[in-house]
Tab-separated table of C-alpha atoms in Angstrom:
chain	number	residue	atom	x	y	z
Y	1	MET	CA	19.786	-3.067	-20.582
Y	2	SER	CA	23.982	-3.804	-19.728
Y	3	LYS	CA	24.616	-6.970	-17.337
Y	4	GLU	CA	25.627	-4.032	-15.289
Y	5	GLN	CA	22.064	-1.827	-14.820
Y	6	PHE	CA	21.119	-5.051	-14.352
Y	7	GLU	CA	23.296	-6.224	-11.670
Y	8	VAL	CA	22.962	-2.451	-10.403
Y	9	LYS	CA	18.906	-3.529	-9.962
Y	10	ILE	CA	19.141	-6.688	-8.408
Y	11	GLY	CA	22.108	-5.333	-5.993
Y	12	LEU	CA	19.459	-2.849	-3.865
Y	13	ALA	CA	17.148	-6.008	-3.823
Y	14	GLU	CA	19.820	-7.563	-1.676
Y	15	MET	CA	19.629	-5.312	0.504
Y	16	LEU	CA	16.709	-5.184	1.703
Y	17	LYS	CA	17.201	-8.979	2.498
Y	18	GLY	CA	15.863	-9.643	5.935
Y	19	GLY	CA	14.378	-6.331	6.012
Y	20	VAL	CA	10.385	-6.018	6.641
Y	21	ILE	CA	8.951	-3.710	3.103
Y	22	MET	CA	5.630	-2.376	5.068
Y	23	ASP	CA	2.481	-0.741	3.056
Y	24	VAL	CA	1.806	2.519	3.961
Y	25	MET	CA	-1.231	4.626	2.741
Y	26	ASN	CA	0.370	8.454	3.754
Y	27	PRO	CA	3.511	9.980	5.674
Y	28	GLU	CA	2.264	9.635	9.344
Y	29	GLN	CA	2.371	5.721	8.264
Y	30	ALA	CA	5.431	5.445	6.790
Y	31	ARG	CA	6.834	7.875	9.762
Y	32	ILE	CA	5.607	4.615	11.667
Y	33	ALA	CA	6.750	2.235	9.256
Y	34	GLU	CA	10.427	3.764	9.433
Y	35	ASP	CA	10.647	4.596	13.534
Y	36	ALA	CA	9.537	1.054	13.683
Y	37	GLY	CA	12.281	-0.386	11.508
Y	38	ALA	CA	11.437	-1.302	8.004
Y	39	VAL	CA	13.408	-1.424	5.621
Y	40	ALA	CA	11.589	0.387	2.583
Y	41	VAL	CA	8.110	1.928	2.048
Y	42	MET	CA	4.873	0.584	0.038
Y	43	ALA	CA	3.289	3.935	-1.829
Y	44	LEU	CA	-0.709	3.161	-1.857
Y	45	GLU	CA	-3.811	4.643	-1.577
Y	46	ARG	CA	-5.728	2.090	-0.323
Y	47	ILE	CA	-3.851	-0.970	1.347
Y	48	PRO	CA	-5.475	-4.513	-0.723
Y	49	ALA	CA	-7.738	-5.272	2.700
Y	50	LEU	CA	-9.663	-1.841	1.680
Y	51	ILE	CA	-9.760	-2.453	-1.866
Y	52	ARG	CA	-10.909	-5.670	-1.504
Y	53	LYS	CA	-13.592	-4.594	0.895
Y	54	GLU	CA	-14.688	-1.143	-1.536
Y	55	GLY	CA	-13.535	-3.050	-5.314
Y	56	GLY	CA	-13.425	-0.198	-7.958
Y	57	ILE	CA	-10.576	0.280	-10.441
Y	58	SER	CA	-7.597	0.411	-8.080
Y	59	ARG	CA	-5.097	2.009	-10.265
Y	60	MET	CA	-1.429	3.919	-9.951
Y	61	SER	CA	-0.848	6.173	-6.580
Y	62	ASP	CA	-1.293	10.080	-6.592
Y	63	PRO	CA	2.007	11.334	-7.342
Y	64	LYS	CA	1.467	14.026	-5.057
Y	65	MET	CA	1.006	11.238	-2.078
Y	66	ILE	CA	4.019	9.122	-3.081
Y	67	LYS	CA	6.158	12.850	-3.656
Y	68	ASP	CA	4.565	12.928	0.081
Y	69	ILE	CA	6.227	10.001	1.483
Y	70	GLN	CA	9.358	10.716	-0.215
Y	71	ASN	CA	9.940	13.500	1.446
Y	72	GLU	CA	8.909	11.861	4.644
Y	73	VAL	CA	11.151	9.710	5.369
Y	74	SER	CA	14.554	7.962	4.044
Y	75	ILE	CA	14.304	4.874	3.183
Y	76	PRO	CA	13.117	3.524	-0.338
Y	77	VAL	CA	9.710	4.119	-1.364
Y	78	MET	CA	8.613	1.567	-3.583
Y	79	ALA	CA	5.435	1.932	-5.887
Y	80	LYS	CA	2.676	-0.395	-7.708
Y	81	VAL	CA	1.641	-0.278	-11.381
Y	82	ARG	CA	-1.056	-1.858	-12.770
Y	83	ILE	CA	-0.075	-5.263	-14.614
Y	84	GLY	CA	0.914	-3.732	-18.332
Y	85	HIS	CA	0.291	-0.740	-17.745
Y	86	PHE	CA	4.051	0.962	-19.260
Y	87	ALA	CA	3.488	4.785	-18.834
Y	88	GLU	CA	2.058	4.412	-15.365
Y	89	ALA	CA	5.462	3.455	-14.934
Y	90	GLN	CA	7.148	5.577	-16.673
Y	91	ILE	CA	5.495	8.425	-14.628
Y	92	LEU	CA	7.075	6.369	-11.286
Y	93	GLU	CA	10.378	6.573	-12.540
Y	94	ALA	CA	10.076	10.090	-13.292
Y	95	LEU	CA	9.219	10.622	-10.302
Y	96	GLU	CA	12.909	8.286	-9.146
Y	97	VAL	CA	10.581	5.793	-6.706
Y	98	ASP	CA	13.279	3.382	-6.266
Y	99	PHE	CA	11.325	-0.223	-6.524
Y	100	ILE	CA	8.318	-0.660	-8.950
Y	101	ASP	CA	5.744	-3.845	-8.259
Y	102	GLU	CA	3.727	-4.697	-11.168
Y	103	SER	CA	1.021	-5.668	-8.880
Y	104	GLU	CA	-1.702	-8.295	-9.026
Y	105	VAL	CA	-3.371	-6.336	-6.186
Y	106	LEU	CA	-4.231	-3.242	-8.622
Y	107	THR	CA	-6.683	-3.303	-11.789
Y	108	PRO	CA	-4.903	-5.375	-14.529
Y	109	ALA	CA	-3.924	-2.662	-17.795
Y	110	ASP	CA	-2.925	-5.906	-20.200
Y	111	GLU	CA	-4.179	-9.216	-19.892
Y	112	HIS	CA	-1.625	-10.280	-22.305
Y	113	ASN	CA	1.413	-8.887	-21.618
Y	114	HIS	CA	2.892	-7.574	-18.536
Y	115	ILE	CA	5.512	-4.661	-19.032
Y	116	TRP	CA	8.081	-4.953	-20.841
Y	117	LYS	CA	11.146	-3.926	-17.388
Y	118	HIS	CA	14.075	-3.973	-19.305
Y	119	ASP	CA	14.014	-0.696	-20.784
Y	120	PHE	CA	13.566	0.939	-17.005
Y	121	LYS	CA	16.550	2.442	-14.961
Y	122	VAL	CA	13.944	1.699	-12.309
Y	123	PRO	CA	13.988	-2.030	-10.524
Y	124	PHE	CA	10.900	-4.119	-10.692
Y	125	VAL	CA	9.562	-7.008	-8.260
Y	126	CYS	CA	6.297	-9.339	-9.751
Y	127	GLY	CA	4.480	-11.759	-8.224
Y	128	CYS	CA	4.363	-15.068	-8.907
Y	129	ARG	CA	2.631	-18.908	-8.071
Y	130	ASP	CA	5.081	-21.052	-9.076
Y	131	LEU	CA	8.733	-20.942	-11.427
Y	132	GLY	CA	7.642	-20.667	-14.497
Y	133	GLU	CA	5.731	-17.530	-13.667
Y	134	ALA	CA	8.696	-16.339	-11.463
Y	135	LEU	CA	11.106	-16.635	-15.230
Y	136	ARG	CA	8.762	-15.024	-17.389
Y	137	ARG	CA	9.083	-12.205	-15.097
Y	138	ILE	CA	13.361	-12.001	-14.796
Y	139	GLY	CA	12.904	-12.893	-18.400
Y	140	GLU	CA	11.007	-9.267	-18.514
Y	141	GLY	CA	13.189	-7.958	-16.732
Y	142	ALA	CA	11.958	-8.008	-13.161
Y	143	ALA	CA	15.259	-8.159	-10.232
Y	144	MET	CA	13.237	-9.959	-7.191
Y	145	ILE	CA	10.390	-11.993	-7.528
Y	146	ARG	CA	7.458	-12.327	-4.534
Y	147	THR	CA	5.018	-14.458	-3.949
Y	148	LYS	CA	1.616	-13.305	-4.479
Y	149	GLY	CA	-0.202	-14.947	-1.768
Y	150	GLU	CA	-3.729	-14.183	-1.525
Y	151	ALA	CA	-3.285	-10.003	-0.971
Y	152	GLY	CA	-5.369	-8.662	1.799
Y	153	SER	CA	-6.389	-11.531	2.803
Y	154	GLY	CA	-4.390	-11.886	6.190
Y	155	ASN	CA	-4.403	-15.194	5.466
Y	156	ILE	CA	-0.663	-17.165	4.762
Y	157	VAL	CA	-2.006	-20.122	2.946
Y	158	GLU	CA	-1.388	-19.107	-0.286
Y	159	ALA	CA	1.760	-17.290	-0.381
Y	160	VAL	CA	2.767	-20.869	1.750
Y	161	ARG	CA	1.855	-22.107	-1.101
Y	162	HIS	CA	3.533	-20.290	-3.467
Y	163	MET	CA	6.568	-20.708	-2.057
Y	164	ARG	CA	6.034	-24.401	-1.214
Y	165	LYS	CA	6.126	-24.665	-5.130
Y	166	VAL	CA	8.650	-22.545	-6.536
Y	167	ILE	CA	11.419	-23.816	-4.096
Y	168	SER	CA	9.863	-27.789	-4.594
Y	169	GLN	CA	10.159	-27.006	-8.751
Y	170	ILE	CA	14.073	-25.532	-8.029
Y	171	LYS	CA	14.888	-28.513	-6.430
Y	172	GLU	CA	13.513	-30.435	-9.074
Y	173	LEU	CA	15.890	-28.927	-11.869
Y	174	THR	CA	18.887	-29.060	-9.785
Y	175	VAL	CA	18.688	-32.832	-10.466
Y	176	MET	CA	17.668	-32.759	-13.554
Y	177	ASN	CA	19.184	-34.435	-16.989
Y	178	GLN	CA	20.409	-31.364	-19.130
Y	179	ASP	CA	18.598	-33.695	-22.047
Y	180	LEU	CA	15.390	-33.037	-19.585
Y	181	LEU	CA	15.445	-29.209	-18.977
Y	182	MET	CA	14.436	-28.328	-22.785
Y	183	ALA	CA	10.784	-29.800	-22.090
Y	184	ARG	CA	11.031	-29.065	-18.278
Y	185	ALA	CA	11.196	-25.766	-19.773
Y	186	LYS	CA	8.587	-26.046	-22.331
Y	187	GLU	CA	6.435	-27.137	-19.451
Y	188	LEU	CA	7.258	-24.015	-17.077
Y	189	GLY	CA	6.441	-21.857	-20.099
Y	190	ALA	CA	9.933	-20.259	-18.975
Y	191	PRO	CA	13.117	-18.798	-20.897
Y	192	PHE	CA	15.144	-21.977	-21.954
Y	193	THR	CA	18.899	-20.067	-20.300
Y	194	LEU	CA	16.963	-18.640	-17.361
Y	195	VAL	CA	16.259	-22.919	-17.111
Y	196	GLN	CA	19.375	-23.745	-17.579
Y	197	GLN	CA	20.596	-21.100	-15.029
Y	198	VAL	CA	18.157	-22.020	-12.252
Y	199	ALA	CA	19.001	-25.985	-12.202
Y	200	LYS	CA	23.024	-24.610	-11.962
Y	201	LEU	CA	22.547	-22.351	-8.848
Y	202	GLY	CA	19.422	-24.074	-7.375
Y	203	LYS	CA	17.932	-20.911	-6.684
Y	204	LEU	CA	16.299	-18.110	-9.027
Y	205	PRO	CA	18.852	-15.690	-10.476
Y	206	VAL	CA	17.340	-12.608	-8.427
Y	207	PRO	CA	15.912	-12.134	-4.648
Y	208	ASN	CA	13.389	-14.177	-3.184
Y	209	PHE	CA	10.569	-12.436	-1.376
Y	210	ALA	CA	7.386	-12.918	0.203
Y	211	ALA	CA	4.269	-11.272	0.016
Y	212	GLY	CA	0.342	-11.699	0.909
Y	213	GLY	CA	-1.057	-12.294	3.534
Y	214	ILE	CA	1.332	-12.198	6.183
Y	215	ALA	CA	-0.373	-10.497	9.626
Y	216	THR	CA	1.826	-11.946	12.689
Y	217	PRO	CA	5.805	-12.476	13.280
Y	218	ALA	CA	4.883	-15.883	13.336
Y	219	ASP	CA	3.956	-15.776	9.464
Y	220	ALA	CA	6.729	-14.024	9.160
Y	221	SER	CA	8.933	-16.341	10.655
Y	222	LEU	CA	7.323	-19.362	8.334
Y	223	MET	CA	7.976	-17.659	5.401
Y	224	MET	CA	11.843	-16.914	6.015
Y	225	GLN	CA	11.987	-20.832	6.779
Y	226	LEU	CA	10.244	-21.744	4.027
Y	227	GLY	CA	13.749	-20.539	2.138
Y	228	ALA	CA	12.208	-16.275	1.533
Y	229	GLY	CA	14.781	-13.807	1.185
Y	230	THR	CA	12.370	-11.196	3.510
Y	231	VAL	CA	8.498	-10.498	3.484
Y	232	PHE	CA	6.112	-7.297	2.281
Y	233	VAL	CA	3.801	-6.881	4.687
Y	234	GLY	CA	0.687	-5.364	3.087
Y	235	SER	CA	-2.627	-4.731	4.666
Y	236	GLY	CA	-1.129	-6.770	8.192
Y	237	ILE	CA	0.605	-3.890	10.221
Y	238	PHE	CA	-2.185	-0.710	9.337
Y	239	MET	CA	-5.262	-3.395	9.693
Y	240	SER	CA	-4.454	-4.373	12.756
Y	241	GLU	CA	-4.990	-3.131	16.695
Y	242	ASP	CA	-1.645	-1.532	17.369
Y	243	PRO	CA	0.373	-0.833	14.288
Y	244	SER	CA	3.807	0.388	15.691
Y	245	ALA	CA	4.126	-2.687	17.946
Y	246	ARG	CA	3.429	-4.607	15.401
Y	247	ALA	CA	5.646	-3.647	12.568
Y	248	LYS	CA	8.718	-3.841	15.253
Y	249	ALA	CA	7.409	-6.908	16.320
Y	250	ILE	CA	7.682	-8.259	12.640
Y	251	VAL	CA	11.277	-6.407	12.523
Y	252	GLU	CA	12.276	-8.509	14.915
Y	253	ALA	CA	11.032	-12.062	13.777
Y	254	VAL	CA	12.561	-11.370	10.272
Y	255	ALA	CA	15.464	-10.558	11.781
Y	256	TYR	CA	14.965	-13.668	14.393
Y	257	TYR	CA	12.893	-15.885	12.244
Y	258	ASP	CA	14.989	-19.302	13.396
Y	259	ASP	CA	14.796	-18.285	17.162
Y	260	PRO	CA	11.974	-19.549	18.860
Y	261	LYS	CA	12.813	-18.177	22.107
Y	262	LYS	CA	13.375	-14.807	20.701
Y	263	LEU	CA	10.088	-15.101	18.926
Y	264	SER	CA	7.839	-15.887	21.962
Y	265	GLU	CA	9.367	-13.224	23.647
Y	266	ILE	CA	8.323	-10.593	20.033
Y	267	SER	CA	5.390	-12.572	20.273
Y	268	PHE	CA	4.044	-11.458	23.594
Y	269	GLY	CA	0.854	-9.629	23.884
Y	270	LEU	CA	1.095	-8.351	20.786
Y	271	LYS	CA	-2.797	-6.590	20.231
Y	272	LYS	CA	-5.517	-8.034	18.591
Y	273	ALA	CA	-4.514	-8.418	14.505
Y	274	MET	CA	-5.697	-8.205	10.838
Y	275	GLU	CA	-9.274	-9.616	10.608
Y	276	GLY	CA	-8.613	-12.652	8.383
Y	277	LEU	CA	-10.332	-14.509	5.044
Y	278	ASP	CA	-10.758	-17.644	4.618
Y	279	ILE	CA	-9.248	-18.236	1.360
Y	280	ALA	CA	-12.434	-20.927	-0.292
Y	281	LYS	CA	-15.033	-18.244	1.171
Y	282	ILE	CA	-13.148	-15.820	-1.649
Y	283	PRO	CA	-15.333	-16.225	-5.093
Y	284	ASP	CA	-12.571	-17.215	-7.901
Y	285	GLU	CA	-13.180	-13.868	-9.602
Y	286	GLU	CA	-12.276	-11.384	-6.364
Y	287	ARG	CA	-8.771	-13.295	-5.902
Y	288	LEU	CA	-6.160	-11.190	-6.422
Y	289	GLN	CA	-3.544	-13.741	-7.788
Y	290	GLU	CA	-5.532	-14.804	-10.510
Y	291	ARG	CA	-4.409	-12.044	-12.324
Y	292	GLY	CA	-1.182	-11.852	-14.559
Y	293	TRP	CA	-0.024	-15.046	-16.288
L	1	MET	CA	40.790	-17.226	11.271
L	2	LYS	CA	37.271	-16.394	12.691
L	3	ILE	CA	35.445	-13.403	10.815
L	4	GLY	CA	32.216	-11.873	12.307
L	5	ILE	CA	29.118	-10.682	9.844
L	6	LEU	CA	26.410	-8.683	11.700
L	7	ALA	CA	23.356	-10.947	10.026
L	8	LEU	CA	20.870	-8.896	11.583
L	9	GLN	CA	19.760	-7.373	7.697
L	10	GLY	CA	21.040	-6.816	4.605
L	11	ASP	CA	24.173	-8.597	2.023
L	12	TYR	CA	25.472	-10.687	4.473
L	13	GLU	CA	25.062	-13.848	3.074
L	14	LYS	CA	27.199	-12.441	0.163
L	15	HIS	CA	29.834	-11.692	2.386
L	16	THR	CA	30.142	-15.105	3.230
L	17	GLN	CA	31.180	-15.946	0.039
L	18	ILE	CA	34.303	-13.825	-0.176
L	19	LEU	CA	35.546	-14.527	2.805
L	20	ASP	CA	34.874	-18.284	1.705
L	21	GLN	CA	37.008	-17.032	-1.220
L	22	LEU	CA	40.146	-15.922	0.825
L	23	GLY	CA	40.338	-19.068	3.460
L	24	LEU	CA	38.419	-17.514	6.822
L	25	ASP	CA	36.383	-18.886	8.349
L	26	PRO	CA	32.523	-16.524	8.210
L	27	ILE	CA	30.164	-16.626	11.675
L	28	LEU	CA	26.858	-15.203	11.350
L	29	VAL	CA	26.425	-12.811	14.174
L	30	ARG	CA	23.227	-12.132	16.102
L	31	TYR	CA	24.342	-12.089	19.276
L	32	PRO	CA	26.370	-9.609	21.413
L	33	ILE	CA	27.671	-12.179	22.988
L	34	GLU	CA	29.120	-14.272	19.603
L	35	LEU	CA	31.513	-11.058	18.676
L	36	LEU	CA	34.145	-12.494	21.358
L	37	ASP	CA	34.553	-15.280	19.382
L	38	ILE	CA	36.025	-13.767	16.173
L	39	GLU	CA	38.981	-11.975	15.261
L	40	GLY	CA	37.603	-9.164	13.345
L	41	LEU	CA	33.682	-7.888	11.989
L	42	ILE	CA	31.559	-7.136	8.884
L	43	ILE	CA	29.197	-4.660	8.877
L	44	PRO	CA	27.188	-5.212	5.792
L	45	GLY	CA	25.629	-3.605	3.434
L	46	GLY	CA	21.195	-2.278	4.315
L	47	GLU	CA	19.499	-0.227	6.030
L	48	SER	CA	21.064	1.615	8.790
L	49	THR	CA	17.756	3.175	10.101
L	50	THR	CA	16.927	-0.925	10.283
L	51	LEU	CA	20.886	-2.019	12.035
L	52	THR	CA	20.140	1.114	14.242
L	53	HIS	CA	16.739	-0.313	15.434
L	54	LEU	CA	18.253	-4.137	16.201
L	55	MET	CA	21.373	-2.677	17.403
L	56	LYS	CA	19.602	-0.807	20.225
L	57	ARG	CA	17.120	-3.414	20.517
L	58	MET	CA	19.602	-6.198	21.157
L	59	ASN	CA	21.923	-4.042	23.240
L	60	PHE	CA	24.881	-4.177	20.579
L	61	TYR	CA	26.580	-0.828	20.736
L	62	GLU	CA	28.370	-1.638	23.858
L	63	THR	CA	30.136	-5.251	22.875
L	64	MET	CA	30.652	-3.826	19.881
L	65	ILE	CA	32.391	-0.851	20.512
L	66	ASP	CA	34.653	-2.595	23.169
L	67	PHE	CA	35.406	-5.202	20.077
L	68	ALA	CA	36.578	-2.076	17.645
L	69	LYS	CA	39.368	-1.638	20.205
L	70	GLU	CA	41.263	-4.375	19.367
L	71	LYS	CA	39.458	-5.975	16.651
L	72	PRO	CA	39.279	-4.467	13.169
L	73	ILE	CA	35.568	-4.149	11.719
L	74	LEU	CA	34.928	-3.489	7.400
L	75	GLY	CA	32.160	-1.886	6.586
L	76	THR	CA	29.994	-1.380	3.262
L	77	CYS	CA	28.203	1.355	2.718
L	78	ALA	CA	25.086	0.977	5.730
L	79	GLY	CA	28.450	-0.480	7.457
L	80	LEU	CA	30.480	2.551	6.587
L	81	ILE	CA	27.417	4.740	8.170
L	82	MET	CA	27.192	2.824	11.032
L	83	MET	CA	30.732	3.483	12.052
L	84	ALA	CA	31.343	6.863	11.351
L	85	LYS	CA	30.974	9.893	13.948
L	86	VAL	CA	28.801	11.456	12.578
L	87	ALA	CA	25.263	10.871	10.147
L	88	ASN	CA	23.014	13.567	10.528
L	89	HIS	CA	19.505	11.438	10.747
L	90	ASN	CA	17.414	11.719	13.863
L	91	LEU	CA	17.400	7.429	13.489
L	92	VAL	CA	20.512	6.420	12.736
L	93	LYS	CA	22.605	5.812	16.026
L	94	PRO	CA	26.584	5.361	14.495
L	95	LEU	CA	28.891	3.488	16.379
L	96	GLU	CA	32.314	6.452	15.995
L	97	LEU	CA	34.476	3.955	15.145
L	98	LEU	CA	35.697	6.530	12.088
L	99	ASP	CA	36.159	10.377	12.358
L	100	ILE	CA	34.546	11.190	9.485
L	101	GLU	CA	30.874	12.660	8.413
L	102	VAL	CA	27.966	10.339	6.103
L	103	ASP	CA	25.773	12.381	3.837
L	104	ARG	CA	23.439	8.710	3.568
L	105	ASN	CA	21.685	8.256	0.391
L	106	GLY	CA	24.524	11.255	-1.078
L	107	TYR	CA	24.301	10.305	-4.587
L	108	GLY	CA	20.521	10.026	-5.014
L	109	ARG	CA	17.770	7.238	-4.793
L	110	GLN	CA	17.872	4.158	-7.192
L	111	ILE	CA	17.621	5.329	-10.030
L	112	HIS	CA	20.947	7.263	-9.708
L	113	SER	CA	22.874	3.965	-8.611
L	114	PHE	CA	25.429	2.994	-10.912
L	115	ILE	CA	28.625	1.144	-11.261
L	116	GLU	CA	32.413	2.097	-12.130
L	117	TYR	CA	36.087	1.074	-12.173
L	118	LEU	CA	37.663	2.854	-9.440
L	119	PRO	CA	41.594	2.536	-9.432
L	120	ILE	CA	42.575	1.411	-6.354
L	121	GLN	CA	46.577	1.858	-4.322
L	122	LEU	CA	46.542	-1.054	-1.925
L	123	ASN	CA	49.605	-2.907	-0.292
L	124	ASN	CA	51.630	-0.607	-2.751
L	125	HIS	CA	50.451	-1.602	-5.605
L	126	ILE	CA	47.191	-0.383	-8.240
L	127	GLU	CA	44.069	-2.369	-9.075
L	128	ASN	CA	41.308	-0.830	-11.108
L	129	ILE	CA	38.140	-2.696	-9.294
L	130	PRO	CA	34.577	-2.791	-9.636
L	131	ALA	CA	32.601	-1.061	-7.471
L	132	THR	CA	29.086	-1.466	-7.033
L	133	PHE	CA	26.999	1.775	-5.508
L	134	ILE	CA	23.610	1.189	-4.305
L	135	ARG	CA	21.918	4.640	-2.723
L	136	ALA	CA	25.030	5.146	-1.044
L	137	PRO	CA	26.664	7.210	1.378
L	138	LYS	CA	28.853	10.392	0.527
L	139	ILE	CA	31.260	10.601	2.868
L	140	SER	CA	31.456	15.151	3.238
L	141	LYS	CA	33.363	15.134	5.803
L	142	ILE	CA	36.864	13.194	7.149
L	143	GLY	CA	39.552	13.632	10.508
L	144	LYS	CA	43.295	13.635	10.416
L	145	GLY	CA	43.846	10.156	11.701
L	146	VAL	CA	41.977	8.911	8.693
L	147	GLU	CA	43.062	7.647	5.620
L	148	ILE	CA	41.901	8.004	1.934
L	149	LEU	CA	41.716	4.688	0.344
L	150	ALA	CA	39.518	5.579	-2.733
L	151	GLU	CA	37.995	8.244	-4.605
L	152	TYR	CA	35.283	8.888	-7.626
L	153	ASN	CA	34.242	11.775	-9.097
L	154	GLY	CA	36.121	13.589	-5.891
L	155	GLU	CA	34.334	12.210	-3.471
L	156	ILE	CA	35.869	9.519	-0.369
L	157	CYS	CA	34.510	5.911	-1.186
L	158	ALA	CA	36.884	4.616	1.048
L	159	VAL	CA	38.704	4.648	4.165
L	160	LYS	CA	41.071	3.663	6.704
L	161	GLN	CA	41.206	4.405	10.242
L	162	GLY	CA	42.813	2.823	12.668
L	163	LYS	CA	42.453	-1.026	11.923
L	164	HIS	CA	38.887	0.226	10.566
L	165	VAL	CA	38.311	0.467	6.870
L	166	GLY	CA	34.779	1.315	5.380
L	167	LEU	CA	33.700	1.934	1.982
L	168	ALA	CA	30.998	3.560	0.301
L	169	PHE	CA	29.807	1.309	-1.967
L	170	HIS	CA	29.921	-3.068	-2.337
L	171	PRO	CA	32.832	-5.122	-2.748
L	172	GLU	CA	30.732	-8.207	-1.997
L	173	LEU	CA	28.818	-8.184	-5.192
L	174	ASP	CA	31.150	-7.663	-7.654
L	175	GLY	CA	33.191	-10.451	-5.569
L	176	VAL	CA	36.404	-8.420	-4.823
L	177	SER	CA	38.314	-9.581	-2.029
L	178	ILE	CA	41.220	-7.236	-1.686
L	179	PHE	CA	39.594	-5.239	1.234
L	180	HIS	CA	38.335	-7.863	3.025
L	181	LYS	CA	41.952	-9.499	2.493
L	182	PHE	CA	43.105	-6.021	3.791
L	183	ALA	CA	41.228	-5.383	6.604
L	184	PHE	CA	41.268	-8.879	8.215
L	185	ILE	CA	44.585	-10.178	6.641
L	186	SER	CA	46.961	-8.094	5.147
L	187	ASN	CA	46.383	-4.982	7.643
L	188	SER	CA	46.239	-7.511	11.318
L	189	ILE	CA	50.117	-8.168	9.397
L	190	SER	CA	51.962	-4.770	9.078
L	191	SER	CA	49.827	-3.928	12.026
L	192	ASN	CA	52.958	-5.233	14.072
L	193	LYS	CA	55.366	-3.437	12.852
L	194	GLU	CA	55.699	-0.150	11.426
L	195	LYS	CA	54.735	0.523	7.740
L	196	PRO	CA	55.580	3.735	5.983
L	197	HIS	CA	53.445	5.492	4.200
L	198	ALA	CA	53.921	6.714	0.462
L	199	ALA	CA	51.611	9.764	1.589
């Protein structure tokens, strides 16, 4: 993988900034998402809230379903693979999806190894809870990072925790002397050269987005103000009472995230948001964010 | 000189870095009224369907078309699509500033995105510059008043008409400032006196 090829992958992530990436389960939902101004869709058979409810093993979606969605919309189409399942990723690459999400939302296929993403021409996005996890994924070739949050919960608290953690750990690096960075890299479990790079840049070397629990325009604004390049909305749209109106509202909320007056107009009279879950009431073994390392 | 960057969606931050390099003053534009205060505008890369949605919602069209009568606009990728006459998609409403037809994602999906070096003739010299094409549009037709600035593999990928410049690729991703300079600095100088063209 040449530096230029990696730059081409990051290039698409740059273009997605300030636009909403929406989970969709069929071409009809993809149509609603594109009409509402979504910047990309994530094709998956069951959105996280349903995976949580129904249980069982969650795998890559049926290629036919992905193809049908690709035929329906003109915006980028992303799809998920299980952590470590490089064969699923090879299939998605053959389908020419625009981005692959190696996602904790699906059941992990490898408990030790994530996919070696540099082997692929298609860019990858991966979830993280802290800076070490983000840099390990970038080291493996991820061209975009997102918070894990707690998918399908409708609860923003975990995404906030993860974003704040990453941002504060980046800030710490920027004020550290060179001679402390190696020890810090060891503590973070992160590749040393990436730690050096982050210390110098003051940000991740790839775009850093928010995901996991975003359900309202205000949630989107919060994540943007905390430093996210943009947001993924999983269950928040199609588990709500009026998906089309909510999708449009979140698109506008991301564009005008720092204008409270505009946000109040955008949020006005939206029908019911998805039901949320208290994180403390989700048993540890059902917390999706614990998957991957 | 204040140059606006339409900051509704896309890689607008990358353009601020280029304007900084040129000593121009970047202004992020999110409301139509902000167009009144700037000397030129950049429409960045992003998704043209999303840009259309937000530009309609915020009533940008009329003000932006008026703005373009007097002042230069530079569009990259989705920005080029927004400047075209015809964009061939029902969710994209272009501004019709360039007499061109575009084919969105003409090069294919992301797996077909690439970086190439293009020989560019600008201001009487040729430079090889890196050009990053991300799910890039193809310019399928051009009208008489449109000048071709660059081609890749026989495909037109950079054009100029009047004050306006449209690019299918992303100079802002490679730190290339010549097009910004051309659109906002040299263009505005040459508009005062007729410059003979080799072609």
